[in-house]
mmCIF file of C-alpha atoms and ligand atoms in Angstrom:
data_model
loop_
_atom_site.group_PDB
_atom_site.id
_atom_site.type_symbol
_atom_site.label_atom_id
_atom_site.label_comp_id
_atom_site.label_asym_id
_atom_site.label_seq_id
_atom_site.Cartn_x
_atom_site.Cartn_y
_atom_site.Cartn_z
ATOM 1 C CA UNK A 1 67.344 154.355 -54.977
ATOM 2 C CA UNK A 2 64.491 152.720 -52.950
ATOM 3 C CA UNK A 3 65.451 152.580 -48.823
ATOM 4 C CA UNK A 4 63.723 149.756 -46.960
ATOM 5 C CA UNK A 5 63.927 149.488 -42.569
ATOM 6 C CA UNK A 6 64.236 146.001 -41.533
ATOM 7 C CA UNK A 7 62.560 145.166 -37.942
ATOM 8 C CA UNK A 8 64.563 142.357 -36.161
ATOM 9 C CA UNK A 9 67.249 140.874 -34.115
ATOM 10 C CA UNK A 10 71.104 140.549 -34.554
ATOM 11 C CA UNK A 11 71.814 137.044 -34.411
ATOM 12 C CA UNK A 12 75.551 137.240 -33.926
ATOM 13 C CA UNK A 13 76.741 133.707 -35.601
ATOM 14 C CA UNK A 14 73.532 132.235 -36.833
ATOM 15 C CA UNK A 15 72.859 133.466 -40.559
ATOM 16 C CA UNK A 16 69.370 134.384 -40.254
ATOM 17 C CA UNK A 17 67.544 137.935 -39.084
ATOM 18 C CA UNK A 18 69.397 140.562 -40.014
ATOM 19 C CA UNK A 19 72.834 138.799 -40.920
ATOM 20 C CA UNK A 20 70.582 137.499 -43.808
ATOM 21 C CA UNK A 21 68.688 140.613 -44.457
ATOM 22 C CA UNK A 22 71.427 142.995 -44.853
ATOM 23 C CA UNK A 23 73.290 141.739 -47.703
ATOM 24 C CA UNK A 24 70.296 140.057 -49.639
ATOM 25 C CA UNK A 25 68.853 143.075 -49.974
ATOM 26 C CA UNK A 26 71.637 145.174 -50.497
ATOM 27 C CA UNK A 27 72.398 143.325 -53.100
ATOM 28 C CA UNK A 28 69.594 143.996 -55.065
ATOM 29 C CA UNK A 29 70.338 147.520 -55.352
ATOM 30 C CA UNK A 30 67.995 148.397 -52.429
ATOM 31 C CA UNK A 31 69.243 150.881 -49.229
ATOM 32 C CA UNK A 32 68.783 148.545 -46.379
ATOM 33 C CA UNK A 33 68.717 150.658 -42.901
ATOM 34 C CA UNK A 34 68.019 148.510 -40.174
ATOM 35 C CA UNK A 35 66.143 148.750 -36.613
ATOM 36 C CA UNK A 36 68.192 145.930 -34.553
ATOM 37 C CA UNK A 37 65.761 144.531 -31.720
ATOM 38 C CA UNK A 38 68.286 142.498 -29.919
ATOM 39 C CA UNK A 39 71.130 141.361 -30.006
ATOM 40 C CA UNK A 40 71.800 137.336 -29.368
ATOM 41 C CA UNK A 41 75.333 135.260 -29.400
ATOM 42 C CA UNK A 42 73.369 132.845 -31.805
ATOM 43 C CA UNK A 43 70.125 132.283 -32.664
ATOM 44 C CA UNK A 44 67.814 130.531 -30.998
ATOM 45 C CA UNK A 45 68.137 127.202 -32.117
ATOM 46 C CA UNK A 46 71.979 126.508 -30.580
ATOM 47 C CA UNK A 47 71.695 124.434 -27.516
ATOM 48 C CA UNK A 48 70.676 126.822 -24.157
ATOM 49 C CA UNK A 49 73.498 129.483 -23.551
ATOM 50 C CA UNK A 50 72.754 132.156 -26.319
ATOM 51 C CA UNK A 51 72.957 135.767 -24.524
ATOM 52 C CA UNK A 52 70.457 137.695 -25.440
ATOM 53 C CA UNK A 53 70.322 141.654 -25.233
ATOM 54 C CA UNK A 54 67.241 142.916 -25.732
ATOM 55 C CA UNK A 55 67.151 146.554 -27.413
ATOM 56 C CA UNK A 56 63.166 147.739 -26.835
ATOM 57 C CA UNK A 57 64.368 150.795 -25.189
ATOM 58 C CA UNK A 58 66.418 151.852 -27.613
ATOM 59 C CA UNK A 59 63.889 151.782 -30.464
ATOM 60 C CA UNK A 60 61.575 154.674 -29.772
ATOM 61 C CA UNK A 61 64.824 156.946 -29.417
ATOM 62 C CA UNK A 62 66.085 156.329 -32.477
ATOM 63 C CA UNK A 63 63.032 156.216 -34.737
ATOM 64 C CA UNK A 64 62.081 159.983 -33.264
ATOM 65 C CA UNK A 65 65.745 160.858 -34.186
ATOM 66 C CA UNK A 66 64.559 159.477 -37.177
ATOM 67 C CA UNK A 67 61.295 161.963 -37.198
ATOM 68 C CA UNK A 68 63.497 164.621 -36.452
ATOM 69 C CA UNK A 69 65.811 164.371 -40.127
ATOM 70 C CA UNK A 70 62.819 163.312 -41.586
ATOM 71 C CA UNK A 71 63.930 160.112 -43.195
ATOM 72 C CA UNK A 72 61.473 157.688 -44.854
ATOM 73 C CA UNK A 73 61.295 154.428 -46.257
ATOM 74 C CA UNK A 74 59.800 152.893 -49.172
ATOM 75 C CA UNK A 75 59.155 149.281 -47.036
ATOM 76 C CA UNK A 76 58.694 148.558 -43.657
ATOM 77 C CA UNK A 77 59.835 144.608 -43.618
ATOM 78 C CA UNK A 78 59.358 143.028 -39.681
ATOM 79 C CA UNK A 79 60.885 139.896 -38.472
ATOM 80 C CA UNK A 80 61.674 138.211 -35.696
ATOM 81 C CA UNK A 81 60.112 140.398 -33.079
ATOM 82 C CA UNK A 82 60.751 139.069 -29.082
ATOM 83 C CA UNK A 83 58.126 140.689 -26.870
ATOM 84 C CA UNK A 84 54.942 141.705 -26.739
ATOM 85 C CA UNK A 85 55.653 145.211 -26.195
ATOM 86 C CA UNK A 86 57.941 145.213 -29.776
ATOM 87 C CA UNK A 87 55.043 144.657 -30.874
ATOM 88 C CA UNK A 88 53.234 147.290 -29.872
ATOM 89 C CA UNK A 89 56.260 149.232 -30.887
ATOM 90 C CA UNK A 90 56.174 148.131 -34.526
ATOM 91 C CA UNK A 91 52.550 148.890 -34.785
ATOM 92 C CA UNK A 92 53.431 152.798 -34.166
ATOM 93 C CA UNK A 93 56.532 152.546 -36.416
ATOM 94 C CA UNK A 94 54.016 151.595 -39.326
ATOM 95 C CA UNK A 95 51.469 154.420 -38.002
ATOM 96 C CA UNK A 96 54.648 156.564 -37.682
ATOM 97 C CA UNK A 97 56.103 156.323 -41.154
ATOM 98 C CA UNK A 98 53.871 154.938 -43.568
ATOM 99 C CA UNK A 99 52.627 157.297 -46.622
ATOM 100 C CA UNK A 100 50.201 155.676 -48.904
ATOM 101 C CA UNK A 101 53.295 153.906 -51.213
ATOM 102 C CA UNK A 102 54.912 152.327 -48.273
ATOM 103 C CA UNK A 103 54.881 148.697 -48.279
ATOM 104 C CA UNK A 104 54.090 146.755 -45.028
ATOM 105 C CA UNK A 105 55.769 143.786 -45.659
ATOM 106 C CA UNK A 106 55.343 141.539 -42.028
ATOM 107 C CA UNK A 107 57.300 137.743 -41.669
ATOM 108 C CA UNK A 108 55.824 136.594 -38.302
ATOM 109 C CA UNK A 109 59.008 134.630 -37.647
ATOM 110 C CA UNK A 110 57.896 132.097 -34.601
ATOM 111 C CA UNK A 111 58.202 128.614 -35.218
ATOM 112 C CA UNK A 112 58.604 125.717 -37.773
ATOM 113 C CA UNK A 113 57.432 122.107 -38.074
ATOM 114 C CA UNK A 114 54.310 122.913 -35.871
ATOM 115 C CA UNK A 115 56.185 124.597 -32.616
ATOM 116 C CA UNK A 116 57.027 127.697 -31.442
ATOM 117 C CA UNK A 117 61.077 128.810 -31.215
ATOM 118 C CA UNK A 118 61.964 128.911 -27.699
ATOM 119 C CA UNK A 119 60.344 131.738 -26.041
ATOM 120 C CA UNK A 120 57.011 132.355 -27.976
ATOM 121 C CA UNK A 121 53.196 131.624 -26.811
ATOM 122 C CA UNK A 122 50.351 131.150 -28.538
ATOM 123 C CA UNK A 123 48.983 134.369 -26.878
ATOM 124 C CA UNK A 124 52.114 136.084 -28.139
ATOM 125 C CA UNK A 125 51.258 134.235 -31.869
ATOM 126 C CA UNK A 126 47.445 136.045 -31.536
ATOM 127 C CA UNK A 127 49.104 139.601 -30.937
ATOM 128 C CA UNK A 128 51.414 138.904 -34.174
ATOM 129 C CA UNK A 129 48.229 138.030 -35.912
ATOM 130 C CA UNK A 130 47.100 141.358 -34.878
ATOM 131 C CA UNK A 131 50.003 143.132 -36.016
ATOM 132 C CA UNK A 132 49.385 140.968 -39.627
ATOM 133 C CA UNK A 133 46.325 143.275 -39.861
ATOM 134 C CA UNK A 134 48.272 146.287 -40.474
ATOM 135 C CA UNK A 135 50.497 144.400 -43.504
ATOM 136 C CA UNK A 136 50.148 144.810 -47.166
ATOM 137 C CA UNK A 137 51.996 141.738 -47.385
ATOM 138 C CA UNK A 138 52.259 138.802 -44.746
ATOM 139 C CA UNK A 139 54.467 135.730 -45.059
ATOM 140 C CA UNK A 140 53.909 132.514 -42.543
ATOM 141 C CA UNK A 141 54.780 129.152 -42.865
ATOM 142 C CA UNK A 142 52.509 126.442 -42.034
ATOM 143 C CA UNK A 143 53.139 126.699 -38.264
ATOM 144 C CA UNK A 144 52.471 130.291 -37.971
ATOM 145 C CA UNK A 145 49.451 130.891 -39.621
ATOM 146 C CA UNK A 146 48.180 127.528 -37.430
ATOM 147 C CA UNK A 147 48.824 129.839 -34.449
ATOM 148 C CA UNK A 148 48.043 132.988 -35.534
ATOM 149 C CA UNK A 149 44.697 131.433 -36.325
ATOM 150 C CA UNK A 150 44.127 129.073 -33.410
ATOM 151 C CA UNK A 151 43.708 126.394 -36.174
ATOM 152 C CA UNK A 152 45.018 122.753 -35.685
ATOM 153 C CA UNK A 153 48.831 122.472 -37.774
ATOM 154 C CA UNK A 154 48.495 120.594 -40.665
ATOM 155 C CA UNK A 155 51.484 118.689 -41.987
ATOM 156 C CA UNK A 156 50.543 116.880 -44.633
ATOM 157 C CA UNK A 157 47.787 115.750 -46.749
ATOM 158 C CA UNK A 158 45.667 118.862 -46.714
ATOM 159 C CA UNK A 159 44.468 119.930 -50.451
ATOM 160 C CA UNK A 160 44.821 123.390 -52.177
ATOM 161 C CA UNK A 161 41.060 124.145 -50.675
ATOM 162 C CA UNK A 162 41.872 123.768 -47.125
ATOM 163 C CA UNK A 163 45.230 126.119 -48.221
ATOM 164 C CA UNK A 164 43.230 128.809 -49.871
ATOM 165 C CA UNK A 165 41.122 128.998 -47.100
ATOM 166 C CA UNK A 166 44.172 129.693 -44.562
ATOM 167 C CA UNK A 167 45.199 132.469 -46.471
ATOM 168 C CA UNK A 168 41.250 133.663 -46.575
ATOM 169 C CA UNK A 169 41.663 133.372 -43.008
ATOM 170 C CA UNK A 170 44.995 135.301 -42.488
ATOM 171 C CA UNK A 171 43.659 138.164 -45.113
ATOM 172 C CA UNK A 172 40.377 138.207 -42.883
ATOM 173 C CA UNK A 173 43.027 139.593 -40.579
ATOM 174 C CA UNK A 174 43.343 142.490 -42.320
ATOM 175 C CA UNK A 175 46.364 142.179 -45.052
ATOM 176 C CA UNK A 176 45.833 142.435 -48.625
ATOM 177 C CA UNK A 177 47.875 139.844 -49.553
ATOM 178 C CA UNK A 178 49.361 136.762 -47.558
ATOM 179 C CA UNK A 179 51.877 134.418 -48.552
ATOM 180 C CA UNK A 180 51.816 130.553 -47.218
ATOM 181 C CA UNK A 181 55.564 129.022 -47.371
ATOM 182 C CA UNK A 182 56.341 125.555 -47.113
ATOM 183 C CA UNK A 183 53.139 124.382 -48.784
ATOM 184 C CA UNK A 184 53.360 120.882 -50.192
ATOM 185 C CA UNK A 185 50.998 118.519 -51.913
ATOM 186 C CA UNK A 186 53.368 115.946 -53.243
ATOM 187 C CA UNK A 187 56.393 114.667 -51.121
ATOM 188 C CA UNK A 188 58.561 115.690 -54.052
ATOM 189 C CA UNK A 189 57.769 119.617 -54.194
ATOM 190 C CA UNK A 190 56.975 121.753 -51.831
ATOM 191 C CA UNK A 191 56.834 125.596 -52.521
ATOM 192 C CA UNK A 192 54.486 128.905 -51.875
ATOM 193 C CA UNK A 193 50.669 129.705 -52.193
ATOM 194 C CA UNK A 194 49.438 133.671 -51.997
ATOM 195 C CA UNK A 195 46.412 135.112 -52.067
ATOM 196 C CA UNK A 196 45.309 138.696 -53.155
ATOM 197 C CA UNK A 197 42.829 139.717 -51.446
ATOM 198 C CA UNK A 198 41.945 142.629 -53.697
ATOM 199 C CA UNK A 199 42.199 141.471 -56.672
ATOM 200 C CA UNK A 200 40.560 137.938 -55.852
ATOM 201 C CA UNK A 201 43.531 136.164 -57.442
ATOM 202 C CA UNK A 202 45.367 133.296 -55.755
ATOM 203 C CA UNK A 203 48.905 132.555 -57.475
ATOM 204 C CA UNK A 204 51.198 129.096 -56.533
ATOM 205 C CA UNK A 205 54.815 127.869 -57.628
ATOM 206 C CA UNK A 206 56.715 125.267 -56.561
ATOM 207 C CA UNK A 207 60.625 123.449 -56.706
ATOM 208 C CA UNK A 208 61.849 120.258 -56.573
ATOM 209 C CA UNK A 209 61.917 119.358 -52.838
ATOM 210 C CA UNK A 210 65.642 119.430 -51.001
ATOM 211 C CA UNK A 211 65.725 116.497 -48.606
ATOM 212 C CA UNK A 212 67.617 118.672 -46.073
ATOM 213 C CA UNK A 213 66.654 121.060 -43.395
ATOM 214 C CA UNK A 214 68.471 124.233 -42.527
ATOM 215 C CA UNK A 215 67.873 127.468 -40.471
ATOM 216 C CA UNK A 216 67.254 130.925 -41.600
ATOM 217 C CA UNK A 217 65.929 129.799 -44.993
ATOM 218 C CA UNK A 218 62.095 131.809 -44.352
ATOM 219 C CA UNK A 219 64.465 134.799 -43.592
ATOM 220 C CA UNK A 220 66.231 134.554 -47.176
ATOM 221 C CA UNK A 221 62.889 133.822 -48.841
ATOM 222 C CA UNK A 222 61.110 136.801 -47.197
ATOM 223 C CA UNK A 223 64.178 139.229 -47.682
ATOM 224 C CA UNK A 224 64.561 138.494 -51.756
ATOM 225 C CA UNK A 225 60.679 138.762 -51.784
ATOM 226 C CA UNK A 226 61.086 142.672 -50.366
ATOM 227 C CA UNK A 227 64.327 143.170 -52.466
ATOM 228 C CA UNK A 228 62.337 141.970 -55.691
ATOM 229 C CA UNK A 229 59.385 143.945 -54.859
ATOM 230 C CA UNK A 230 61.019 146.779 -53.979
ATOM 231 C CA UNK A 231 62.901 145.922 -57.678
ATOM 232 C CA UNK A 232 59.363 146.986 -58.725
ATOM 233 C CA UNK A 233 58.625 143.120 -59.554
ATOM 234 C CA UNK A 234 55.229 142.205 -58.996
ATOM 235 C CA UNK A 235 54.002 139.860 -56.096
ATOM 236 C CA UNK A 236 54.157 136.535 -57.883
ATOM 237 C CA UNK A 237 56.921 137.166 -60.041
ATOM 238 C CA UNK A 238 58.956 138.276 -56.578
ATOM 239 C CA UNK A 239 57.749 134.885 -55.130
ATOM 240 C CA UNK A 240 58.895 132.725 -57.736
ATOM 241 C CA UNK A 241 62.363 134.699 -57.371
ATOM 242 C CA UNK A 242 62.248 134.455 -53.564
ATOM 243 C CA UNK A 243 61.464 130.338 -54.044
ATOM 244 C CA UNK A 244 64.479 129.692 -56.666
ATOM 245 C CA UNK A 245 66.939 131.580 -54.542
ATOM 246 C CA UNK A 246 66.325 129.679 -51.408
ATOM 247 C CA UNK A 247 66.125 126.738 -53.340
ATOM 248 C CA UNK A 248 68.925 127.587 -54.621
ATOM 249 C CA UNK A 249 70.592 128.488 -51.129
ATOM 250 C CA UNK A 250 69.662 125.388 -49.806
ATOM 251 C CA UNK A 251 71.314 123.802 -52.640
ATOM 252 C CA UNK A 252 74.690 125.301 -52.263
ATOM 253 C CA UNK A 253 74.499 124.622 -48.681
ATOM 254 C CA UNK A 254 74.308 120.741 -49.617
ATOM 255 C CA UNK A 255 76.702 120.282 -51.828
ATOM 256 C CA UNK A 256 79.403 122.063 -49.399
ATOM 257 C CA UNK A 257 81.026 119.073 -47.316
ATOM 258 C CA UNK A 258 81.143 121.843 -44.617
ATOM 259 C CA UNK A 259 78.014 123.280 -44.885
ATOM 260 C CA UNK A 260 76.495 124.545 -41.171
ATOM 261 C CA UNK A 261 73.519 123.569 -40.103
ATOM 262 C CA UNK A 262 73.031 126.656 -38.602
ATOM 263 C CA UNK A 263 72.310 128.538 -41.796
ATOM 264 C CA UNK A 264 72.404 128.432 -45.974
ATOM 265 C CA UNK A 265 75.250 129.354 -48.192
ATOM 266 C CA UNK A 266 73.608 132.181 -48.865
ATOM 267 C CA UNK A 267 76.342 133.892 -50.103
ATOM 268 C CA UNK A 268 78.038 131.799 -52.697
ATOM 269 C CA UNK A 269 75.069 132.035 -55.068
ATOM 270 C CA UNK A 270 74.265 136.081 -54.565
ATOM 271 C CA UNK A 271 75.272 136.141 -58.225
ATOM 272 C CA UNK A 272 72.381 133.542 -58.848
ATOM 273 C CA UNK A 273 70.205 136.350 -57.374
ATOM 274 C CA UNK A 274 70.964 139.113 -59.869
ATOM 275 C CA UNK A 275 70.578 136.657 -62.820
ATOM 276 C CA UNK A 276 67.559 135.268 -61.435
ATOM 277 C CA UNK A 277 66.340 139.338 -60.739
ATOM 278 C CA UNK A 278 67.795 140.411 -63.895
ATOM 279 C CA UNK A 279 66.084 137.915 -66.180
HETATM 280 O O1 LIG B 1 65.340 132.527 -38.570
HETATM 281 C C1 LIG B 1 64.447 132.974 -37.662
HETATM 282 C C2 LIG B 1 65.069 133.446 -36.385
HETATM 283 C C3 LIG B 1 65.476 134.762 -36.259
HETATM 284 N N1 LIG B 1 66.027 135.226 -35.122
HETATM 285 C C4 LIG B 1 66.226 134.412 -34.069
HETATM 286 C C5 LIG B 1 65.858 133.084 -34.134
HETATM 287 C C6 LIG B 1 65.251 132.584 -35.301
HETATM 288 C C7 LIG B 1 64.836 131.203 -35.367
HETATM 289 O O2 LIG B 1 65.035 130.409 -34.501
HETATM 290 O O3 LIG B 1 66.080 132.296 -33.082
HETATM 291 C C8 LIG B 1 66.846 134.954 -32.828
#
C-alpha cells in the first residue's frame, strides 16, 4: 500500500485542508499520514473570529520521531502553509525524506479570483515560488502563479499562448511539471492546462462550467490528483480524474437545497471517485 504525508492546516468546520485531504485520499486506497500545521475554528474565509493555533513548533519534533522509526512516504503533498518559517520547514522535510521515487507534489494554496486569503503577501507568494522549485508537481490557480511570478492576474481573455507560457514560467522555477487550474477560454468551460517540462508535452481538459462558487474545491482537485497518481495513473489521466470529481463535487453541492457555502459535498459522490478511478 502506497503512504502519502499531507502538509497543512486543520480547518475545524470548513471542508477544505486536511478535512478534505484525509478521506479523498483514503479513499483511494492510499495511507494518508498527515503533518497538521495549525489548527483554525474555520477556515479563513468565515467572517473575522476564526482562532487560529499555529503548530510550527511541533513539526520538527515529530518528523525526527519520524527519522527515528524510519518511516517513509511515497508523496510529499503541501498545502496551505501559514508562515514563512513553514516554509522553510517544508523545504527540509522534502530534503529530509525524499528518495529518488518520492513525489513532490506542492498546491501553493494562497488566494483566488486575483487576491491573497487573509494573511498572505506577495513576498510570502515569492518564497512559495521558491519552495515550487523543489516540486515534481506544482498546482496554482490563476492567482497564484500571478504572484508567484510577479506577473499582472489575468482573468479573462488571455489565449492558450499566454497560458503555456505561465506554466514555462512556473517550470523555470524549477518543477518538472506544473498544473494551471481554473483556466478558461470560453465562458462555458473552464478546466486545467499542465506542462511537462521533461518531456516537452503540454496536456489540457476541460468541463462544462458550474455557475457557482464554493470553497475548498482546489483542495479536492489537488488531493484526487495525488490519490490518482499515487493509483499509479499518469499525470494527465490523474488530471482529468481530479477535474470530473470536483466537477462533480461542485455538482452535488448544487443540487443540495442545503448545500454550505463553506465547502463541496464532497462526500456524497466518493463512490463517483472509485468509478471514475476504476474505469
Ligand atoms: O482551501 C484553502 C484553504 C485552506 N486552509 C485555510 C484556508 C483556505 C482558504 O481560504 O483559509 C485555513
Amino acid at each position: 500500500m502506497k503512504r502519502i504525508v499531507t502538509v497543512q492546516d486543520i480547518s475545524c468546520v470548513g471542508k477544505c485542508s486536511l478535512t478534505v485531504a484525509l478521506p479523498i485520499i483514503s479513499a483511494m486506497g492510499v495511507e494518508t499520514a498527515v503533518l497538521p500545521t495549525a489548527v483554525l475554528s474555520t477556515h479563513t474565509a468565515f467572517k473575522e473570529g476564526f482562532t487560529f493555533r499555529d503548530l510550527t513548533e511541533d513539526i520538527t519534533p515529530i518528523t525526527n520521531h519520524w527519522k527515528a522509526e524510519k518511516i517513509g512516504f511515497d508523496a510529499i503533498y503541501t498545502g496551505y502553509l501559514g508562515s514563512f518559517e513553514q516554509l522553510r520547514l517544508v523545504e527540509k522535510l522534502i530534503t529530509d525524506f525524499c528518495s529518488e521515487n518520492t513525489l513532490v507534489f506542492i498546491d501553493p494554496v494562497m488566494g483566488d479570483y486575483g487576491q491573497l486569503y487573509k494573511g498572505f503577501t506577495p513576498d510570502f507568494a515569492k518564497a512559495m515560488a521558491t519552495l515550487c522549485g523543489k516540486a515534481d508537481i506544482v498546482v496554482p490557480n490563476m492567482t497564484e502563479a500571478a504572484y508567484m511570478l510577479d506577473i499582472p492576474y489575468c482573468d479573462h481573455g488571455y489565449d492558450r499562448a499566454y497560458v503555456q507560457d505561465v506554466l514555462k514560467k512556473l517550470t523555470a522555477l524549477g518543477a518538472k511539471c506544473a498544473v494551471l487550474t481554473g483556466v478558461s477560454f470560453e465562458d462555458s468551460k473552464v478546466g486545467v492546462m499542465a506542462y511537462d517540462s521533461v518531456t516537452d508535452e503540454y496536456f489540457e481538459y476541460y468541463n462544462d462550467r458550474v455557475d457557482a462558487a464554493y470553497h475548498g474545491t482546489g483542495d479536492v482537485f489537488a488531493s484526487t490528483c495525488v490519490g490518482a497518481l499515487m493509483n499509479g495513473k499518469p499525470l494527465p489521466t490523474a488530471l482529468r480524474i481530479a477535474a470530473d470529481y470536483t466537477a462533480d463535487c461542485i455538482r452535488a453541492t448544487e443540487d443540495d437545497p442545503n448545500g454550505n457555502w463553506y465547502g463541496v459535498n464532497f462526500e456524497t459522490v466518493i463512490p463517483d471517485l472509485l468509478h471514475l478511478l476504476n474505469a
